mmCIF file of C-alpha atoms and ligand atoms in Angstrom:
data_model
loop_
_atom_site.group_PDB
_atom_site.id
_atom_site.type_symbol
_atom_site.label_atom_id
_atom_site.label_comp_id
_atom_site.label_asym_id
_atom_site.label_seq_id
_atom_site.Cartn_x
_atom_site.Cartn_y
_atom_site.Cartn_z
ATOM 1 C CA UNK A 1 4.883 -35.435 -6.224
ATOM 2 C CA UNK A 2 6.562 -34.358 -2.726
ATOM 3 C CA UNK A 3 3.853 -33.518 0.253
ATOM 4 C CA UNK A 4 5.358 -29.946 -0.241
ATOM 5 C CA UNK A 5 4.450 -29.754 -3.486
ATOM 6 C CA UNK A 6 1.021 -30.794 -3.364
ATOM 7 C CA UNK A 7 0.435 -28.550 -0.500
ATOM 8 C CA UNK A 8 2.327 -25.711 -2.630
ATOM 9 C CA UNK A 9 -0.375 -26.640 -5.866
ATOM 10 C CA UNK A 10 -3.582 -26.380 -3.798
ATOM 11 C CA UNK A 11 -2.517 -23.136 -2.429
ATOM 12 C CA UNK A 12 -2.055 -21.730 -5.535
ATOM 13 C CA UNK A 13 -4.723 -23.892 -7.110
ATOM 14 C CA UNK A 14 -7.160 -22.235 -4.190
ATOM 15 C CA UNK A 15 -5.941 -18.571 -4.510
ATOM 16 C CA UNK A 16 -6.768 -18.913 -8.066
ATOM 17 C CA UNK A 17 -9.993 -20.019 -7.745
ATOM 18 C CA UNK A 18 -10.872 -17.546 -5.329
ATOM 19 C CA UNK A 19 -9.827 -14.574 -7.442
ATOM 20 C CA UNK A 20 -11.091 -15.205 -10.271
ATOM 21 C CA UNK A 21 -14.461 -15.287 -8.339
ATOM 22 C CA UNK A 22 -13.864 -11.780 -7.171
ATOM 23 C CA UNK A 23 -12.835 -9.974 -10.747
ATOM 24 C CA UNK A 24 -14.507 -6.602 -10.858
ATOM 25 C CA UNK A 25 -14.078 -4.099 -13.671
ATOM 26 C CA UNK A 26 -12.621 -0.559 -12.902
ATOM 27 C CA UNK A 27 -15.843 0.561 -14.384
ATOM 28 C CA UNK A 28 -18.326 -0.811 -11.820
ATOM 29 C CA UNK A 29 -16.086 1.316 -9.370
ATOM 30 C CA UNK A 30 -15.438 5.009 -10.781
ATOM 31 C CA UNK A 31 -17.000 6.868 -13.909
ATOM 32 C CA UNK A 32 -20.122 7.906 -14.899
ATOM 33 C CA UNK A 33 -22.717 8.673 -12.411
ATOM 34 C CA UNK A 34 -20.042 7.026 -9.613
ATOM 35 C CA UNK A 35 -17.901 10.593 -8.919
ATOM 36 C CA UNK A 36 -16.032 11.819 -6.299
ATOM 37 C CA UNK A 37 -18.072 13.927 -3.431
ATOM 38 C CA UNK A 38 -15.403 16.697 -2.996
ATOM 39 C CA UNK A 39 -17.899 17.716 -0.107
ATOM 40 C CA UNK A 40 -16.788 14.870 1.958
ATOM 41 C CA UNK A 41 -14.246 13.814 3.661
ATOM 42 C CA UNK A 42 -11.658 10.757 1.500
ATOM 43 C CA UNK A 43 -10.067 9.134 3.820
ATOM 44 C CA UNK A 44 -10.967 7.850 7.516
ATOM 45 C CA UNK A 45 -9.310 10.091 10.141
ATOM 46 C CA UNK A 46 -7.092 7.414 11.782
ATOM 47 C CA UNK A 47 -5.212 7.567 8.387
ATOM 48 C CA UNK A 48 -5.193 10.674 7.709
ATOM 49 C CA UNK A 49 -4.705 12.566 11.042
ATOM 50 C CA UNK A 50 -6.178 15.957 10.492
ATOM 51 C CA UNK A 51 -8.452 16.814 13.452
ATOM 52 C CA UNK A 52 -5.642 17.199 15.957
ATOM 53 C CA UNK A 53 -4.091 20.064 13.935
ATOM 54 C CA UNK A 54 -5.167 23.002 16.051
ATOM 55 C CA UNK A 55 -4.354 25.812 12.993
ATOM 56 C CA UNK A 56 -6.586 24.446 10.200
ATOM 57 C CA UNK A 57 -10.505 25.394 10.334
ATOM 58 C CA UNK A 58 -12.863 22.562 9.254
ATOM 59 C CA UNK A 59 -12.408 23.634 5.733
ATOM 60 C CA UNK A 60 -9.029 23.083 5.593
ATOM 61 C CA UNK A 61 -9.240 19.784 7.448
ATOM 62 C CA UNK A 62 -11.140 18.464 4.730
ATOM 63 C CA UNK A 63 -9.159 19.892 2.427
ATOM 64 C CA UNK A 64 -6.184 18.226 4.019
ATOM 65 C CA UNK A 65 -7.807 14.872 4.304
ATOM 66 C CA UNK A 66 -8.558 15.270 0.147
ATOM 67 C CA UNK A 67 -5.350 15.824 -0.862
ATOM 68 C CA UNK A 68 -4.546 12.523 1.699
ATOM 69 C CA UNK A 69 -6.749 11.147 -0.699
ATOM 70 C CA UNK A 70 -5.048 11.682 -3.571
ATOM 71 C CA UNK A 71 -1.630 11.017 -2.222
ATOM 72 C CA UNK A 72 -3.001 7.474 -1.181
ATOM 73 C CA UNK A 73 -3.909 7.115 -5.083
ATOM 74 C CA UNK A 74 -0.305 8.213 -6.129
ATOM 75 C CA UNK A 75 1.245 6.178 -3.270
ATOM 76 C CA UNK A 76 -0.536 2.862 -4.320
ATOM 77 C CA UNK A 77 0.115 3.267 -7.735
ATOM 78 C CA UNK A 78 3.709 3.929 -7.113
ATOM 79 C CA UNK A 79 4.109 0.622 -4.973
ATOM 80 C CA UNK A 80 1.872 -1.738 -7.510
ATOM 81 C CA UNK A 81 4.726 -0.460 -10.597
ATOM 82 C CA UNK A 82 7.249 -2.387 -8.568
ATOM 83 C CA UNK A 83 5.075 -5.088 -7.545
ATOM 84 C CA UNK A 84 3.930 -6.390 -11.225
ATOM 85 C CA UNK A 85 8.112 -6.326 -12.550
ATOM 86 C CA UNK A 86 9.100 -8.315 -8.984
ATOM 87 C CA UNK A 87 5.969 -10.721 -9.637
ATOM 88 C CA UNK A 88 6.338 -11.011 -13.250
ATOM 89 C CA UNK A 89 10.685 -11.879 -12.430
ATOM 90 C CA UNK A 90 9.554 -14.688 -10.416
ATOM 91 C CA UNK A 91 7.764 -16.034 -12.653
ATOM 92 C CA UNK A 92 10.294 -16.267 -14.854
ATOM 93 C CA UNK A 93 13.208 -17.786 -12.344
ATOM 94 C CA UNK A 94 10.113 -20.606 -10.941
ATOM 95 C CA UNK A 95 9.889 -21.738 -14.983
ATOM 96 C CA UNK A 96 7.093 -23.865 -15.891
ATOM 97 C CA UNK A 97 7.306 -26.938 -13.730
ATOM 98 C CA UNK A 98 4.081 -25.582 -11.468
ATOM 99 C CA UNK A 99 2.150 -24.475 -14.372
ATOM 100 C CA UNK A 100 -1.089 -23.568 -11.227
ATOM 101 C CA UNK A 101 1.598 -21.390 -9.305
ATOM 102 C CA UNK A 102 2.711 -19.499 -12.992
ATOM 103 C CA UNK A 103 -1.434 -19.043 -13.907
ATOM 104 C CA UNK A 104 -2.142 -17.973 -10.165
ATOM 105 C CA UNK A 105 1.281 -15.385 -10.004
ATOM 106 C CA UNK A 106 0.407 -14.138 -13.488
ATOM 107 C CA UNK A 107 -3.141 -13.396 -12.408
ATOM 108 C CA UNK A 108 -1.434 -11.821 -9.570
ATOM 109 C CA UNK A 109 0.762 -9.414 -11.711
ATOM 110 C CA UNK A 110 -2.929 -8.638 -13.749
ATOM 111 C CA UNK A 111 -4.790 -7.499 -11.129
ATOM 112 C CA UNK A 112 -2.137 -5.639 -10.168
ATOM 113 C CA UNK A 113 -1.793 -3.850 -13.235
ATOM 114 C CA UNK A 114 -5.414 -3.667 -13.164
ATOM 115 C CA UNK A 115 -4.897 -1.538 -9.779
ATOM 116 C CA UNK A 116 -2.302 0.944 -11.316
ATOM 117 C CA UNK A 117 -5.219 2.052 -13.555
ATOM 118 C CA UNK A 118 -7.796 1.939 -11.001
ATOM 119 C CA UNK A 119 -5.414 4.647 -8.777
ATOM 120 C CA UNK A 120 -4.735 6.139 -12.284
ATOM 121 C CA UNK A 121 -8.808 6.491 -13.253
ATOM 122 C CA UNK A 122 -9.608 8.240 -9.527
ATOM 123 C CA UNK A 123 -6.299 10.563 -9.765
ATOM 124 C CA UNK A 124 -8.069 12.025 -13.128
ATOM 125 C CA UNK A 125 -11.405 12.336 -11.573
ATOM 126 C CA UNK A 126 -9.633 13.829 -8.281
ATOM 127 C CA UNK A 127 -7.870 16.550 -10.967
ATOM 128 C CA UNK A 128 -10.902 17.677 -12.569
ATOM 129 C CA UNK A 129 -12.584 18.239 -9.198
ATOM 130 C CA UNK A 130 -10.556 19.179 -6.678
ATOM 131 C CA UNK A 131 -9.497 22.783 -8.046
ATOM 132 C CA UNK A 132 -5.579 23.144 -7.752
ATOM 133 C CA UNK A 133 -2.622 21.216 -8.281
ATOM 134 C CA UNK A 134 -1.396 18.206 -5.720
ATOM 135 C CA UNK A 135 1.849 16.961 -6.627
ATOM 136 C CA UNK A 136 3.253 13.596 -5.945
ATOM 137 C CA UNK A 137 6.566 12.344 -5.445
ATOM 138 C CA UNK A 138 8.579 11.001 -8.110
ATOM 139 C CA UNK A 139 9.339 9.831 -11.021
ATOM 140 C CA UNK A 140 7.195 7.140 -10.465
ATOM 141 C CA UNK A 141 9.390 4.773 -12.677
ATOM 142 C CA UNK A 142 13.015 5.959 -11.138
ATOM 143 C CA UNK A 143 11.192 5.037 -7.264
ATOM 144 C CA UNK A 144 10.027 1.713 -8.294
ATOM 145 C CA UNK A 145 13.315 0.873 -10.286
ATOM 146 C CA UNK A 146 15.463 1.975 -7.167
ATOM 147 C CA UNK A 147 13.425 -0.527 -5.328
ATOM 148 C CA UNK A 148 14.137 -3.206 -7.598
ATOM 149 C CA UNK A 149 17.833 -3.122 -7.165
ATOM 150 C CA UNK A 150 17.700 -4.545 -3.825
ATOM 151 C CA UNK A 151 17.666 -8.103 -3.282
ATOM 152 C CA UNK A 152 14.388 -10.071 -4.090
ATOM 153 C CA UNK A 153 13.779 -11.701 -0.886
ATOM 154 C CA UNK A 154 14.182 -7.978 0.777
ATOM 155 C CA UNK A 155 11.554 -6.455 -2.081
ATOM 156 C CA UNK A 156 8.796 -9.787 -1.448
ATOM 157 C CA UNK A 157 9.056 -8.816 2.254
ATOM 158 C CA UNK A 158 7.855 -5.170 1.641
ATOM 159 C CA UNK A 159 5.144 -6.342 -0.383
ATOM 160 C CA UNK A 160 3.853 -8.492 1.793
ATOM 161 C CA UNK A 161 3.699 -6.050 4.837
ATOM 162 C CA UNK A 162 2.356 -3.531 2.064
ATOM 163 C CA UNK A 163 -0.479 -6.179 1.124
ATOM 164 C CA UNK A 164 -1.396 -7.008 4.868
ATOM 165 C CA UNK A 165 -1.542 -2.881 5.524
ATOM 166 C CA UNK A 166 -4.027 -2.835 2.693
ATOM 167 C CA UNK A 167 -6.527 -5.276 4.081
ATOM 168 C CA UNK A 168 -5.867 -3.457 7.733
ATOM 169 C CA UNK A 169 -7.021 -0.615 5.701
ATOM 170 C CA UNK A 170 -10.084 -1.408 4.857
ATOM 171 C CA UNK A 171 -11.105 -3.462 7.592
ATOM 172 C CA UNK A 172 -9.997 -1.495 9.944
ATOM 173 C CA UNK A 173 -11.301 2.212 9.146
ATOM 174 C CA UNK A 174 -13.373 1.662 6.608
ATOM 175 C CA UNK A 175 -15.917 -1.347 6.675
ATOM 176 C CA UNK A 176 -17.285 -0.595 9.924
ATOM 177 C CA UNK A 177 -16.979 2.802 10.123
ATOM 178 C CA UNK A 178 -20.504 4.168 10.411
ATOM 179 C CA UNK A 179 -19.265 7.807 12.164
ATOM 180 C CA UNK A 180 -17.700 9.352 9.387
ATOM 181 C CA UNK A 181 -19.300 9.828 6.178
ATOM 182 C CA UNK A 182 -17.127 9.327 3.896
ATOM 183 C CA UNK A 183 -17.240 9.602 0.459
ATOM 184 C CA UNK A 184 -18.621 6.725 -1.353
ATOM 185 C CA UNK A 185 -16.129 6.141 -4.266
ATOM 186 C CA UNK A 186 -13.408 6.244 -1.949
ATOM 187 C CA UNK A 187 -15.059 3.691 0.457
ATOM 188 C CA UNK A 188 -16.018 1.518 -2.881
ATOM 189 C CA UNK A 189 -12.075 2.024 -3.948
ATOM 190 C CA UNK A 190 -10.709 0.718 -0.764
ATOM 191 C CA UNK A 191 -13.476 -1.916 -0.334
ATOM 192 C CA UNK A 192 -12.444 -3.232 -3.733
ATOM 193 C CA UNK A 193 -8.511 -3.104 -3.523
ATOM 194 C CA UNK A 194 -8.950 -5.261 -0.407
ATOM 195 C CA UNK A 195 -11.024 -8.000 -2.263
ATOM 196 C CA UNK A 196 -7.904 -8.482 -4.873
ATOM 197 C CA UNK A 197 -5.473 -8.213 -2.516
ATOM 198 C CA UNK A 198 -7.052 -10.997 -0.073
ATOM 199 C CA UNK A 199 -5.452 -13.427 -2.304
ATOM 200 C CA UNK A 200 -2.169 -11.558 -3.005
ATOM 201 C CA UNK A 201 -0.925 -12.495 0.750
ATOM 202 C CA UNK A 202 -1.234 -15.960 -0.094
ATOM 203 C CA UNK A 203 0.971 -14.965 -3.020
ATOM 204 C CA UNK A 204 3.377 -12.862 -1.518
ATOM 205 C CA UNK A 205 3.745 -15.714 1.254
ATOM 206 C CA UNK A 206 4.187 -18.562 -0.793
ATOM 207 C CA UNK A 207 6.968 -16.148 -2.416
ATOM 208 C CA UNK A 208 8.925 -15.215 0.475
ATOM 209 C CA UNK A 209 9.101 -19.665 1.372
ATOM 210 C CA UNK A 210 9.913 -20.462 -2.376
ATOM 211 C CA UNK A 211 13.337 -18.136 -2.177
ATOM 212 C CA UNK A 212 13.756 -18.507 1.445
ATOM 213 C CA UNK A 213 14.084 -22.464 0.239
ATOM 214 C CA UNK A 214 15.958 -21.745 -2.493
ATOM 215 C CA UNK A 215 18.962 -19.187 -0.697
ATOM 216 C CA UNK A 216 21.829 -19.843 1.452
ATOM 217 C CA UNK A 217 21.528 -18.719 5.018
ATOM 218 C CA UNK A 218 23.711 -15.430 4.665
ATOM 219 C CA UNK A 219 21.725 -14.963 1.668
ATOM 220 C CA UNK A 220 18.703 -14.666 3.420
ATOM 221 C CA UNK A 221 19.869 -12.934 5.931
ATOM 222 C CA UNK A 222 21.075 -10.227 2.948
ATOM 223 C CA UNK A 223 17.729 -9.971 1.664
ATOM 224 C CA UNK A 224 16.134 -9.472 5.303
ATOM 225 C CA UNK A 225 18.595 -6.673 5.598
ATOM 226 C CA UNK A 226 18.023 -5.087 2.300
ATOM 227 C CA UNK A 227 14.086 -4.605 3.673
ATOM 228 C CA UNK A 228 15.138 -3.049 6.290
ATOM 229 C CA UNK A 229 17.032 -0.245 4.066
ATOM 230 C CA UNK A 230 13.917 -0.580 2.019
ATOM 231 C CA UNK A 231 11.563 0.723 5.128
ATOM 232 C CA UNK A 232 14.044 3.475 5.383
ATOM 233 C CA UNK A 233 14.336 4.261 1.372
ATOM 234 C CA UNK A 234 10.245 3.953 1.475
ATOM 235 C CA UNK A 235 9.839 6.634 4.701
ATOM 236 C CA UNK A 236 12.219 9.129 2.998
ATOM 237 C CA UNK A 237 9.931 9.059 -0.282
ATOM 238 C CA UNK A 238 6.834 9.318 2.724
ATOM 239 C CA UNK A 239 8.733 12.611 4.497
ATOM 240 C CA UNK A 240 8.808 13.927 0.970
ATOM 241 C CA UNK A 241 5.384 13.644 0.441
ATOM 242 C CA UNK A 242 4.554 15.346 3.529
ATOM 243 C CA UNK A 243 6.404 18.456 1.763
ATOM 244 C CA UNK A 244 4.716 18.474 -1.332
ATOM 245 C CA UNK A 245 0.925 17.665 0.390
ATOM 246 C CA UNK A 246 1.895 21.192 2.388
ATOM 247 C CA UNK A 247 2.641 23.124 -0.506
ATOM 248 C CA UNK A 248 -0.609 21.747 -1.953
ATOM 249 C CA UNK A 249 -2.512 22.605 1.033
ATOM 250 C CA UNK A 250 -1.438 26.460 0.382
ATOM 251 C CA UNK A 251 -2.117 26.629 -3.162
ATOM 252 C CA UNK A 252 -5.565 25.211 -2.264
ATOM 253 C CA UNK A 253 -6.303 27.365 0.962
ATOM 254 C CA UNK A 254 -4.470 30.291 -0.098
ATOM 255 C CA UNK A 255 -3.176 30.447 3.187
ATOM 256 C CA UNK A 256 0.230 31.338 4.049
ATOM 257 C CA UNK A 257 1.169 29.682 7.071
ATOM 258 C CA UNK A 258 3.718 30.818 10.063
ATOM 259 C CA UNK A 259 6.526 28.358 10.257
ATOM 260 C CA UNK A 260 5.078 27.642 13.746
ATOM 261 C CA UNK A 261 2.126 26.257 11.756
ATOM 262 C CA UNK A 262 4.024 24.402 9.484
ATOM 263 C CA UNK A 263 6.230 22.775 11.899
ATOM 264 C CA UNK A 264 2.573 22.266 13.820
ATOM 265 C CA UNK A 265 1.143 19.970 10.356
ATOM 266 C CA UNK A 266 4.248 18.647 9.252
ATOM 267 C CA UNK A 267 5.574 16.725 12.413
ATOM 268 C CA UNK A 268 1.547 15.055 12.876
ATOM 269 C CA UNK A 269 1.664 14.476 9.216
ATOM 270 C CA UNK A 270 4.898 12.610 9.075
ATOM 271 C CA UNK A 271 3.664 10.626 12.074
ATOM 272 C CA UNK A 272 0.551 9.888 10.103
ATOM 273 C CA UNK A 273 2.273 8.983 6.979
ATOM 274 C CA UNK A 274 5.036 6.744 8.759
ATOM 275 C CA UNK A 275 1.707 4.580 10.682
ATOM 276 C CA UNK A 276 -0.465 4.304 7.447
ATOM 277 C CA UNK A 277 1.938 3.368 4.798
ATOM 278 C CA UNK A 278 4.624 1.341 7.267
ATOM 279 C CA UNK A 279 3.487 0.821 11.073
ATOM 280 C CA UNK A 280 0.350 -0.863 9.903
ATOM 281 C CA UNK A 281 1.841 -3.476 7.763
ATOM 282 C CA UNK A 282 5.154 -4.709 9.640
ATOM 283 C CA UNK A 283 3.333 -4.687 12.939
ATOM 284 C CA UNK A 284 0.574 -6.762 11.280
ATOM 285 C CA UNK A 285 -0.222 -10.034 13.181
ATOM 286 C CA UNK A 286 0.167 -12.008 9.551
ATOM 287 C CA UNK A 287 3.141 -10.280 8.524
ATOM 288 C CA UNK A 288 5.418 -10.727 11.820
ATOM 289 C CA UNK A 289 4.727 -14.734 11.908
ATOM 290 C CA UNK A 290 6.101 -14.663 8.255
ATOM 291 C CA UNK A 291 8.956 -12.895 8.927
ATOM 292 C CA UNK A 292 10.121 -14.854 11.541
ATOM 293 C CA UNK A 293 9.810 -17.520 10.432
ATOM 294 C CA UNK A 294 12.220 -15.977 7.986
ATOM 295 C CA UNK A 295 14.436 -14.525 10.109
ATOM 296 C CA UNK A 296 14.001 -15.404 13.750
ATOM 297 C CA UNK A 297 17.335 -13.665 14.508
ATOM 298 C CA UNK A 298 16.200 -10.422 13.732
ATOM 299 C CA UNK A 299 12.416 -10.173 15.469
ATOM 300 C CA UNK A 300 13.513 -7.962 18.314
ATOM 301 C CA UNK A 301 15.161 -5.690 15.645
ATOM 302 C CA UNK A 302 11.601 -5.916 13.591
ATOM 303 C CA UNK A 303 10.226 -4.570 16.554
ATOM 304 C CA UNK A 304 12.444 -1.844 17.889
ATOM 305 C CA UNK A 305 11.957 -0.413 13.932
ATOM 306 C CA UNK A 306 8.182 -0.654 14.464
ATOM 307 C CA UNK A 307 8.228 1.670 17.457
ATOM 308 C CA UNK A 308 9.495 4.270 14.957
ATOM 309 C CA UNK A 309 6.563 4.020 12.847
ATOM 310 C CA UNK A 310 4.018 3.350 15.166
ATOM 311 C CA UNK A 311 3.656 6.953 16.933
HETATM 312 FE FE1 LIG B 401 -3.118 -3.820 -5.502
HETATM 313 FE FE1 LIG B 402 -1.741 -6.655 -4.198
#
């Protein structure tokens, strides 16, 4: 056995061993007695961006940053149906031969699945309480299929950045965040996600080397530049959102807003959307030293797209 490939094993070997430590049941997280608190607030402000928006009362705010709430749970879900097809494809190209890395990725492509019903179990609860309809974009299925048909390198590097931004999530705005008072299933939901997805960066890393290694050059330079249409297929999907969360804000409020207001919520919205579900993760300290390690010929690029989605 190469060096590589015994440092390869104990990665795998170790991300193994650490999730199957973690392993929580969707259960212990939502159901029951554990419901959501539609008197608070879902998600912390600096992901949400509600208070600057000068036409909503503190009712609507909070109805705002609920229907945030729910769009996170759609927008999760959406991302985790491409993420257990790419995971479960490379299992199948890497074989057998590493029979740790195929336990560890399949594990992987569990929890994930695992997830999907976790955002699936909280949307249901978030129907029956919240009062009105929130729609999400989609099909779900035609999204994550679209994503698929770009080159595999290109769809690993969104993941990663996607699995960084969770973490940043949660440790950023959530786990110390004593000012805001959120509600508690939400804070358990985010808490829990981030456990799980700890190991997934290993993952996702060891990933991006194994078809780095395995591609020509020009090859990998393809698949860097299929992520970058990616970011830009992914933000159009976000700007839609940002449509469908107004019309749900209406039907909630009742309120029919000037087009003064509406340009008002949907310019800080989009900025909000663009920084939570795309600044955070490719400006994430872990995710740029991947990626250029990947592709140092196209960091300054990397960066000049981050200013977009970092307002
Ligand atoms: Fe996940
Ligand atoms: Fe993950």
């Amino acid at each position: 056995m190469t060096a590589i490939a015994i440092k390869l094993n104990q990665s795998y070997e170790q991300s193994l061993h650490r999730a199957t430590k973690v392993n929580w049941r969707i259960e212990d997280i939502i159901g029951g007695d554990k419901r959501l608190d539609f008197s608070k607030r879902f998600m912390p402000e600096v992901l949400a961006r509600v208070n600057q928006i000068s036409c909503l009362n503190a009712a609507e705010k909070l109805i705002l940053n609920q229907i945030r709430g729910n769009s996170y749970l759609h927008l999760f879900g959406l991302v985790e149906e491409f993420i257990v097809p790419c995971v479960l494809d490379h299992v199948k190209t890497a074989g057998l031969a590493d029979i740790t890395a195929t336990q560890a990725l399949l594990h992987f492509a569990e929890e994930e699945s695992k997830h999907i019903r976790l955002f699936r179990r909280f949307a249901e609860e978030f129907e029956i309480g919240f009062g009105s309809r929130c729609d999400g974009i989609g099909p779900v299925q035609d999204i994550a299929n679209a994503v698929l048909q770009y080159r595999p390198l290109g769809v690993v590097l969104i993941i990663l950045y996607i699995e960084w931004m969770t973490q940043y999530h949660y440790l950023a705005s959530i786990r110390d965040n004593f000012g805001e008072k959120l509600d508690l299933q939400f804070c358990s939901l985010l808490r829990n996600h981030w456990l799980e997805e700890a190991q997934h960066t290993t993952l996702d890393t060891l990933m991006v080397e194994q078809l780095v290694r395995q591609l020509e050059p020009s090859e990998v330079e393809a698949g860097v530049e299929d992520f970058f249409k990616l970011i830009e297929f992914l933000n159009g999907g976000l700007m839609m959102q940002v449509q469908l969360d107004m019309e749900s804000l209406a039907r909630a409020t009742g309120r029919i807003f000037t087009e003064a207001e509406k340009q008002e919520i949907q310019t800080i919205q989009e900025q909000s959307y663009r920084w939570t579900f795309i600044g955070s993760g490719i400006t994430h300290t872990q995710f740029v030293e991947t990626f250029k390690q990947v592709s140092p010929a196209q960091q300054v690029r990397l960066l000049e797209v981050a200013e977009i989605y970092c307002q």
